[in-house]
Tab-separated table of C-alpha atoms and ligand atoms in Angstrom:
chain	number	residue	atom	x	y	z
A	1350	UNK	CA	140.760	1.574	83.406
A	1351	UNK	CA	137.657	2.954	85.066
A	1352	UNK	CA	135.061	0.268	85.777
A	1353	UNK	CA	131.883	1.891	84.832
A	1354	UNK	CA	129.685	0.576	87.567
A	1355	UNK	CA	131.686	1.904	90.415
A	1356	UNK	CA	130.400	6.057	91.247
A	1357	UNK	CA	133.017	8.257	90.998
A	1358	UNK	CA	134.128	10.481	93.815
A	1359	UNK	CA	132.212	13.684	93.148
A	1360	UNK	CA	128.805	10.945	92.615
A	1361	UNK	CA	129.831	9.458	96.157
A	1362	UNK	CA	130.564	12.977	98.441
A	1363	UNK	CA	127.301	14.377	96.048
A	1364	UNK	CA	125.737	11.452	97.248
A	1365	UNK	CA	126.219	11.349	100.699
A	1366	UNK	CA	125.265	14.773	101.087
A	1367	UNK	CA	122.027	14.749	98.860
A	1368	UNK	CA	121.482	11.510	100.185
A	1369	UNK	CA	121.337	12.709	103.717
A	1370	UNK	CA	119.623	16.005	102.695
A	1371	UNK	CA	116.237	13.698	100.969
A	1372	UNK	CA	116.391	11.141	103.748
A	1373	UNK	CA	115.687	13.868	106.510
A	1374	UNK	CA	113.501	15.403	104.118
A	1375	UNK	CA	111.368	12.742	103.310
A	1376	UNK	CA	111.784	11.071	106.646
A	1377	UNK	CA	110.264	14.714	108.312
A	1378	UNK	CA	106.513	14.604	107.969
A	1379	UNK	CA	106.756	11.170	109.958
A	1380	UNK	CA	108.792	12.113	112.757
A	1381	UNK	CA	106.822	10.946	115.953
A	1382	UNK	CA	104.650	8.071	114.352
A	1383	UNK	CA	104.742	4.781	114.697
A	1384	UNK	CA	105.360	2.760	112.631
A	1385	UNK	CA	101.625	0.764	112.538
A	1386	UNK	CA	100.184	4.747	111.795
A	1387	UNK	CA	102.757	5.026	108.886
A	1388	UNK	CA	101.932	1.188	107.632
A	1389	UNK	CA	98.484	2.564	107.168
A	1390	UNK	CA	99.359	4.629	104.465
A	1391	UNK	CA	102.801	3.358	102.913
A	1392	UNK	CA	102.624	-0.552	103.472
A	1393	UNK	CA	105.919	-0.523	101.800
A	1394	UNK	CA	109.525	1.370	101.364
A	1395	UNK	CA	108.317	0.509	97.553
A	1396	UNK	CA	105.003	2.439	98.073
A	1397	UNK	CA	106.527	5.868	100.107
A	1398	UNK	CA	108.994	6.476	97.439
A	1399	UNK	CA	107.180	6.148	94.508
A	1400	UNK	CA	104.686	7.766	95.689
A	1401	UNK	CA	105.907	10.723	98.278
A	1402	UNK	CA	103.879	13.379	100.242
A	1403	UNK	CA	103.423	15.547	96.941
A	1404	UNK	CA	104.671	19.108	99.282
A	1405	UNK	CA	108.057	20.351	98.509
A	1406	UNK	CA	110.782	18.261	100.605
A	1407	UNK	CA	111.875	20.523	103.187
A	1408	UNK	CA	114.950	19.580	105.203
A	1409	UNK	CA	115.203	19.575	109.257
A	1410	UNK	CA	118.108	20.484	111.274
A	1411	UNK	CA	120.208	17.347	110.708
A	1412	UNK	CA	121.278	18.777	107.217
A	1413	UNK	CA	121.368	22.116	108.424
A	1414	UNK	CA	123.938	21.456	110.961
A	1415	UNK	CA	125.747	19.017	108.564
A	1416	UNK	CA	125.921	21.941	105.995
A	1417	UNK	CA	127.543	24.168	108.633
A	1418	UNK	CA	130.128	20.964	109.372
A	1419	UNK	CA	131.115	20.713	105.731
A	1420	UNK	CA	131.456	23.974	105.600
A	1421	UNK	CA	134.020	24.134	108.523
A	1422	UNK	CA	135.866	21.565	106.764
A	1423	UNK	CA	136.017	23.397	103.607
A	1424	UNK	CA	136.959	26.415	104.975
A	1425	UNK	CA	139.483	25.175	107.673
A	1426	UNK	CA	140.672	21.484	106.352
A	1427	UNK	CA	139.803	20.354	109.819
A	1428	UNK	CA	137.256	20.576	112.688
A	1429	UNK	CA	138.280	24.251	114.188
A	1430	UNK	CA	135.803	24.347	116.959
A	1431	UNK	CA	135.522	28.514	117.067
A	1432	UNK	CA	134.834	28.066	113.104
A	1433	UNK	CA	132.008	24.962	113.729
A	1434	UNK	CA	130.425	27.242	116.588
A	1435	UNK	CA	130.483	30.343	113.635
A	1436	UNK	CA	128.548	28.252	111.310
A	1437	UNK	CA	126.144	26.705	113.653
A	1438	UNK	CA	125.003	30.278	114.554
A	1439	UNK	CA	125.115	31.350	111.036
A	1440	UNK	CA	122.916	28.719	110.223
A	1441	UNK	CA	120.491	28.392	112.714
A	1442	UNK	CA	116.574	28.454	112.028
A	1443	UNK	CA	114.704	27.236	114.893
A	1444	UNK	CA	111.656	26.582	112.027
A	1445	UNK	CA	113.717	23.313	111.509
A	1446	UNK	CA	113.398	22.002	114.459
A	1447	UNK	CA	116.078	20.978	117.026
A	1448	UNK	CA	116.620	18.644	120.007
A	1449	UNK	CA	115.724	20.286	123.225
A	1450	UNK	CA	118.958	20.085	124.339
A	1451	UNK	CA	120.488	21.284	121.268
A	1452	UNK	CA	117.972	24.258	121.177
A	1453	UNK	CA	119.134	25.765	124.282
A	1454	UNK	CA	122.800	25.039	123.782
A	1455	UNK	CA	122.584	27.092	120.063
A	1456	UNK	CA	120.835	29.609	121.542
A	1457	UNK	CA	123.297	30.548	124.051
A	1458	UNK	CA	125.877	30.110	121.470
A	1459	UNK	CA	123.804	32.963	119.199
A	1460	UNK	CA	123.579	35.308	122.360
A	1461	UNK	CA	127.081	34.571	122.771
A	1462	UNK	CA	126.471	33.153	126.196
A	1463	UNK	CA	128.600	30.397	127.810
A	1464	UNK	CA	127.667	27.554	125.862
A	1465	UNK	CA	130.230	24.935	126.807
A	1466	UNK	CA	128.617	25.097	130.241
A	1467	UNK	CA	125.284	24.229	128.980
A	1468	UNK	CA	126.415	21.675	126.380
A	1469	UNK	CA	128.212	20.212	129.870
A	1470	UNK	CA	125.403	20.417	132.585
A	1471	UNK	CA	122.347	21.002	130.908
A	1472	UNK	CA	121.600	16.778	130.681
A	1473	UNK	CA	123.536	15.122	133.795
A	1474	UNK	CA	127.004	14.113	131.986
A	1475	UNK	CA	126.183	15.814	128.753
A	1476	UNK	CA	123.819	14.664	125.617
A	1477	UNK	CA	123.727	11.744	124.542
A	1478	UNK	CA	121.315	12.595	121.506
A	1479	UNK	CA	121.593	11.866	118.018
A	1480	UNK	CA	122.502	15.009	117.050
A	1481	UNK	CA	126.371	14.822	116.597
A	1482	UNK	CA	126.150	12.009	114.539
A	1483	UNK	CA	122.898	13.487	112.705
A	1484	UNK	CA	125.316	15.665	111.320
A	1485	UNK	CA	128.906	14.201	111.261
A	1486	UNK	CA	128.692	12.473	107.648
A	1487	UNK	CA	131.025	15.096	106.196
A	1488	UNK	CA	133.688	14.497	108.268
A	1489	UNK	CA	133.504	10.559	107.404
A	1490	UNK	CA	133.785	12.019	103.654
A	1491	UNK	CA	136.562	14.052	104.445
A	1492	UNK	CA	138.566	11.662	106.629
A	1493	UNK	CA	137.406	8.956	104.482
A	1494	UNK	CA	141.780	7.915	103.609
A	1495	UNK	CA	142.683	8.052	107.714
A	1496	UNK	CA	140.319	6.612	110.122
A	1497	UNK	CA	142.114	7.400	113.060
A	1498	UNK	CA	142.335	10.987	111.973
A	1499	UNK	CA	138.170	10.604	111.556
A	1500	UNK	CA	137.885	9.069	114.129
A	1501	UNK	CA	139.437	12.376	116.310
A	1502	UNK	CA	137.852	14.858	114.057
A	1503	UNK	CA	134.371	13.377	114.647
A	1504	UNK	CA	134.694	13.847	118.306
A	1505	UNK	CA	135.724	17.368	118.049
A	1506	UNK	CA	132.613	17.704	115.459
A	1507	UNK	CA	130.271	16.210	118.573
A	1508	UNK	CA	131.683	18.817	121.833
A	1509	UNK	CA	130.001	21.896	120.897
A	1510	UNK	CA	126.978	19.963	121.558
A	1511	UNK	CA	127.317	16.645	122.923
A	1512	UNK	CA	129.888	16.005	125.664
A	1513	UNK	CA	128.624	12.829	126.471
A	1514	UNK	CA	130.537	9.496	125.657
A	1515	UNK	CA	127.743	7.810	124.469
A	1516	UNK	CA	126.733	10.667	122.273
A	1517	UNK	CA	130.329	11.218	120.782
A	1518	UNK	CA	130.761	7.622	120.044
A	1519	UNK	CA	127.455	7.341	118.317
A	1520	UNK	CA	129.047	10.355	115.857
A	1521	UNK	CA	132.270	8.403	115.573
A	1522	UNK	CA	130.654	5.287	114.635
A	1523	UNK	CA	128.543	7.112	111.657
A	1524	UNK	CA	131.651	9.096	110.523
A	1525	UNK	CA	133.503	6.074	109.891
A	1526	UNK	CA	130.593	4.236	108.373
A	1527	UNK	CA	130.237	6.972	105.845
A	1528	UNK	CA	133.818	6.701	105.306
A	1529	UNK	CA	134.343	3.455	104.695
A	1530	UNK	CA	130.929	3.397	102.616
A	1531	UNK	CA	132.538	6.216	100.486
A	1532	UNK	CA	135.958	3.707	99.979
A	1533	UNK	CA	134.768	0.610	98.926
A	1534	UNK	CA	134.317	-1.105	95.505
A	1535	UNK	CA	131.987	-3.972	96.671
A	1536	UNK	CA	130.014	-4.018	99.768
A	1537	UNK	CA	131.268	-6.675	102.016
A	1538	UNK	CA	128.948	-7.424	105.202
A	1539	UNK	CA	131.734	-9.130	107.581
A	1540	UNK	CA	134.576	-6.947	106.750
A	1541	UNK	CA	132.124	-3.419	107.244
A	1542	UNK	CA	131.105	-4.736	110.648
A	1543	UNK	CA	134.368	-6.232	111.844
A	1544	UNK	CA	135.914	-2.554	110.590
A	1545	UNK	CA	133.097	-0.825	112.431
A	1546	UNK	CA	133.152	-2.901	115.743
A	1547	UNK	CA	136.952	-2.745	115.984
A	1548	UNK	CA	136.578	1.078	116.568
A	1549	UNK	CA	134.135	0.901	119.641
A	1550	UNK	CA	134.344	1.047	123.038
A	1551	UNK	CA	130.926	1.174	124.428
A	1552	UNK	CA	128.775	-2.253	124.772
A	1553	UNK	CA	125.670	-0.016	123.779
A	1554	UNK	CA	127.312	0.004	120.366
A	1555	UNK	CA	129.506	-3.129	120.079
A	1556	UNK	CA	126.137	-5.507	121.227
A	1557	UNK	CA	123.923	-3.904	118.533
A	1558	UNK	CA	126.411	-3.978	115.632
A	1559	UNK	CA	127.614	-7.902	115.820
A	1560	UNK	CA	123.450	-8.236	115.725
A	1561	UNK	CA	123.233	-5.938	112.984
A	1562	UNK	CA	126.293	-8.015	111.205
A	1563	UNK	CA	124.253	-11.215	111.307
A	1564	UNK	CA	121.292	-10.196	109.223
A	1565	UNK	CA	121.344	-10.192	105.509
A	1566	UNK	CA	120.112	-8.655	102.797
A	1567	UNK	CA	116.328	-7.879	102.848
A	1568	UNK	CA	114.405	-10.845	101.382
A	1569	UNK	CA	116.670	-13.353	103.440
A	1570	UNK	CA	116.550	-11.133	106.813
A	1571	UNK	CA	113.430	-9.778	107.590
A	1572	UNK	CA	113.119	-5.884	107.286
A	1573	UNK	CA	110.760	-6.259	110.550
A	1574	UNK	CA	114.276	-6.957	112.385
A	1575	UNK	CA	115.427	-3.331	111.972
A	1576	UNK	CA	112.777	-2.650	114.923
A	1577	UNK	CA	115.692	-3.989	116.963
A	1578	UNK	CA	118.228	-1.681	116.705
A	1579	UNK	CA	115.796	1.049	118.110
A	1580	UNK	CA	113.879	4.418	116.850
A	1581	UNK	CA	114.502	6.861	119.480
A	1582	UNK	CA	116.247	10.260	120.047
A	1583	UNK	CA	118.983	8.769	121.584
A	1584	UNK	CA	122.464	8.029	119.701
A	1585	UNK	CA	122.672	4.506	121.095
A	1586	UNK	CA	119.129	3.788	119.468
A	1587	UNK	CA	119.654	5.203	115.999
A	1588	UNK	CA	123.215	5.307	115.021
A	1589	UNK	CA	123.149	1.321	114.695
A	1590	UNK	CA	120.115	1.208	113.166
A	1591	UNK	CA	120.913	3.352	110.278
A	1592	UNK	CA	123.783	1.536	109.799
A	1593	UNK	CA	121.650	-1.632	109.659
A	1594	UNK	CA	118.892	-0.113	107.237
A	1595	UNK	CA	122.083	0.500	105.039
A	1596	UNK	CA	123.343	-3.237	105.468
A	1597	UNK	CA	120.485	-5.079	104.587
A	1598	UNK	CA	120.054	-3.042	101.225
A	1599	UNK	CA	123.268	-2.143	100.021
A	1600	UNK	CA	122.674	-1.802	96.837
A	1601	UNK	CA	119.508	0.225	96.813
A	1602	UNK	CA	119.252	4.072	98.452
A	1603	UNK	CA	115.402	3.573	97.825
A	1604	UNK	CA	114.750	0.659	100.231
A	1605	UNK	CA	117.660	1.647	102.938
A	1606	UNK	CA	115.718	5.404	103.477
A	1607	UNK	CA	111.903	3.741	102.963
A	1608	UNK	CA	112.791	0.528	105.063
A	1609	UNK	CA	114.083	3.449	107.766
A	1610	UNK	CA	111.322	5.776	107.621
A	1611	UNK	CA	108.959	2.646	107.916
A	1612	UNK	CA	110.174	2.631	110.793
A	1613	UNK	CA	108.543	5.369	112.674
A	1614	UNK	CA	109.828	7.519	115.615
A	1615	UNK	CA	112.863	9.402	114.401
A	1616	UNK	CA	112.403	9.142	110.841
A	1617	UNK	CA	114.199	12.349	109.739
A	1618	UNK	CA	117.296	11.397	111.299
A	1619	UNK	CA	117.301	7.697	111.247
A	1620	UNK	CA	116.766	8.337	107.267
A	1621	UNK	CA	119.089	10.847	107.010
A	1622	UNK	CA	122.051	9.177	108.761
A	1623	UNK	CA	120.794	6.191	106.347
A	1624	UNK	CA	120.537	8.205	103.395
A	1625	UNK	CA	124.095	9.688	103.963
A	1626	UNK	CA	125.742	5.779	103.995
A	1627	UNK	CA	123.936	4.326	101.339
A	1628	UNK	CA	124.865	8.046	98.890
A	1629	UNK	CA	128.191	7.625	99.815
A	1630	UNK	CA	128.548	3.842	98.552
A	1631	UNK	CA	126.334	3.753	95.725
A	1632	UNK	CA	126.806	7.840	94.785
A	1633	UNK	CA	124.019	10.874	93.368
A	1634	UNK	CA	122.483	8.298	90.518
A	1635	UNK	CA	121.328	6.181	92.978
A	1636	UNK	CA	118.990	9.015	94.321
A	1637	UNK	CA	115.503	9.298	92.068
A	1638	UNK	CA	115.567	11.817	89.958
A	1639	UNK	CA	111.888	12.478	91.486
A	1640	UNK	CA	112.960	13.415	95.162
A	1641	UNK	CA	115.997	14.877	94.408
A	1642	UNK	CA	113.755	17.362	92.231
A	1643	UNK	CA	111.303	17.909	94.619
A	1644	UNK	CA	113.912	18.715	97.356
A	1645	UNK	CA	113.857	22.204	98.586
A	1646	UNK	CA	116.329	24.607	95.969
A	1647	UNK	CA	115.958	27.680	97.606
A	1648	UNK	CA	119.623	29.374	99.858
A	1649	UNK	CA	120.960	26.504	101.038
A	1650	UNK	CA	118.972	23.563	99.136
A	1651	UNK	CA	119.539	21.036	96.563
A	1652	UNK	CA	121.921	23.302	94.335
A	1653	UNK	CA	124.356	24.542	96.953
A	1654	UNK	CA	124.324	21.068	98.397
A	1655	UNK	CA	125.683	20.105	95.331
A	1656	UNK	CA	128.373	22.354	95.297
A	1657	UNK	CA	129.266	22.085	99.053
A	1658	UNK	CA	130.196	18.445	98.300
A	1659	UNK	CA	132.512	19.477	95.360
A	1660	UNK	CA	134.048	21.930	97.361
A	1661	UNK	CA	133.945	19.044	100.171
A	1662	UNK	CA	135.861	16.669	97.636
A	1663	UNK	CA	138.417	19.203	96.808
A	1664	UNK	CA	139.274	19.747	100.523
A	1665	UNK	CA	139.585	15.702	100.977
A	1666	UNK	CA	141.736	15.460	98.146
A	1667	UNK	CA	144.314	18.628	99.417
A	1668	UNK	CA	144.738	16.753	102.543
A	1669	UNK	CA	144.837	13.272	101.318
A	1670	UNK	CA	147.681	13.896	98.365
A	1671	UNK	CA	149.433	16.070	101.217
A	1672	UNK	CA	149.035	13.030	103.852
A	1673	UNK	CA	150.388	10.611	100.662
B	503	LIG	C1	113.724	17.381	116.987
B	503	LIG	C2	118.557	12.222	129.489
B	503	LIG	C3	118.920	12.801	127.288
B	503	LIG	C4	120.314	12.936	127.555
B	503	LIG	C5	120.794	12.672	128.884
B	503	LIG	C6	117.440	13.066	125.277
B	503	LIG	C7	115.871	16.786	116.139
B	503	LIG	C8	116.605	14.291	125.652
B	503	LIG	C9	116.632	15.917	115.156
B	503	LIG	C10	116.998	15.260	124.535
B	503	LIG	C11	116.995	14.684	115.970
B	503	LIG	C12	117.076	14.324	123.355
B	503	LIG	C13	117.158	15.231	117.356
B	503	LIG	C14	117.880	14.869	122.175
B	503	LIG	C15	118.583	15.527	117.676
B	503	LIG	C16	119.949	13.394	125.484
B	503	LIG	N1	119.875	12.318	129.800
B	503	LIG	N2	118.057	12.435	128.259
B	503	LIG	N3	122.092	12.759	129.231
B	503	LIG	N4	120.920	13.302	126.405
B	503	LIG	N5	118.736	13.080	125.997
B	503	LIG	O1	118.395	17.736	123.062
B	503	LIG	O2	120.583	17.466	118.729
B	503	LIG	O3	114.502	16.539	116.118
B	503	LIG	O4	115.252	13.944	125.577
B	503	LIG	O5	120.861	17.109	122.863
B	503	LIG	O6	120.791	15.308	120.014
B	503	LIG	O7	115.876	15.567	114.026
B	503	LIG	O8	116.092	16.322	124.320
B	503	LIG	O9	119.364	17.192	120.860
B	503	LIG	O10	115.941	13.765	115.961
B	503	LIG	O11	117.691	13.153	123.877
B	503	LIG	O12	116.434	16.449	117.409
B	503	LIG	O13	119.119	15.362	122.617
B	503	LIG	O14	118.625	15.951	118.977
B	503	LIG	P1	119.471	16.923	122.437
B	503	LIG	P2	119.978	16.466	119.621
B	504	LIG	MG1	115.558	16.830	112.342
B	505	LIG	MG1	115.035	13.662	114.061
């Protein structure tokens, strides 16, 4: 029998995709402060989402390139790279704001221009930006019964972009946290770190997460901690981070996107890579109603969103009966 308390599937790939969608939203408007000028006026995770900037929530360019990952996935049950490249061009609105990097790299893919060069040379030994795992949480969703099949298909996710080790494990490390977020019945600190740590290779990651593993839920920890794990641009300090705002409050989307944003410095993404975790474990209800009905509904908003992740959920389930 069902147990009522536990999402379903559609509320958990719903989730992670709305979830992601309102945490870059709402995380936006703050990208750039710190986290003293943010204090000023939200003292608490409590405060900023009960009482959110009252404009429209307009997301950046980490759910527009996630939309145009699902959407390969949909389309191609897989990451087809020529297909990923297609929707990252069909998508693209410099209005949302890229990474530098990832600016250029887009652009030459739009003017059909040699991209892979770019994506190769244009930081020495590639990017190692947030932006592949900014994006990657569909692929967690999709890959969600295989983890060494995510684990491959978030990599090819990253190379359009982000060639760089550190920047392709940072996407790796997300997928699978959204994956095994999206699996589990009961949230179990030890056995989501071990899982997650067991998967690196990089010290930048493995140092950060067996930190991460020894705080505990907000209350005992102190949220102050997440300061830690970083607020920057970079892959190796975000990715962990996220993954930490989503540890200490498992059971509550509100505090693991405020307690992010709180943050300052890259609130969009640190919120929505965040936002994406905690949707996929706790599913759509845990979203309120308020922010999910003030996010933008307009093309590719809040509606289509919705349906991406059904479509999402049917393409995980093809694969996964076919794999069983
Ligand atoms: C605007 C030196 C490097 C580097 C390397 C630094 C959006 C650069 C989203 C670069 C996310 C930045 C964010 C971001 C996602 C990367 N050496 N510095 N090898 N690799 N950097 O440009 O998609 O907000 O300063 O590849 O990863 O909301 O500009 O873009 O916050 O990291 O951008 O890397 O950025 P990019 P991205
Ligand atoms: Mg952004
Ligand atoms: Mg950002």
């Amino acid at each position: 029998m069902l147990d009522k308390s536990q999402p379903t599937i559609e509320s958990r790939f719903e989730g992670c995709l709305l979830g992601l969608a309102v945490g870059d939203a709402l995380g936006a408007p703050f990208e750039g402060m710190s986290a003293d000028d943010i204090a000023q006026r939200y003292p608490s995770a409590q405060d900023l989402i009960e009482n959110p900037p009252p404009e429209e929530l307009c997301y950046t360019d980490d759910t527009q390139m996630a939309i145009g990952v699902a959407e390969t996935l949909v389309k191609c049950g897989r990451i087809n790279e020529r297909e990923l490249c297609k929707r990252f061009v069909a998508n693209y609105s410099p209005e949302r704001g890229y990474g530098a990097g990832a600016k250029i790299v887009l652009e030459a893919m739009v003017d059909e221009r040699d991209h892979k060069v770019l994506a190769a040379n244009h930081f020495p030994g590639g990017s190692f930006g947030n932006g592949a795992a900014m994006r990657v949480a569909p692929v967690g969703l999709m890959f969600r019964h295989d983890h060494e099949r995510l684990w491959r298909e978030a990599r090819l996710s990253a190379l359009p972009t982000h060639v760089h080790p550190l920047g392709i494990e940072g996407a790796q490390l997300l997928a699978l946290a959204v994956g095994i977020a999206s699996t589990i019945e009961a949230f179990d600190r030890d056995d989501f770190f071990a899982s997650l740590a067991e998967k690196c290779q990089s010290q930048d990651y493995t140092d950060p997460l067996r930190k991460a593993s020894l705080l505990s839920d907000v209350g005992a920890s102190d949220v102050r901690d997440l300061a830690l794990f970083g607020n920057g641009i970079e892959a190796t300090s975000s990715v962990v981070t996220a993954i930490a705002a989503f540890a200490m409050s498992p059971n509550s989307y509100d505090a693991t996107i405020g307690n992010a944003i709180l943050l300052g410095g890259d609130t969009d993404t640190i919120a929505a890579m965040a936002g994406a975790i905690s949707g996929a474990y706790l599913g759509i209800t845990a979203i309120p109603f308020h922010l999910l009905e003030h996010l933008e509904d307009q093309e590719q908003g809040a509606s289509y969103l919705q349906i991406l992740a059904s479509k999402l959920r049917a393409a995980h389930e093809k694969i996964a009966k076919a794999v069983a």
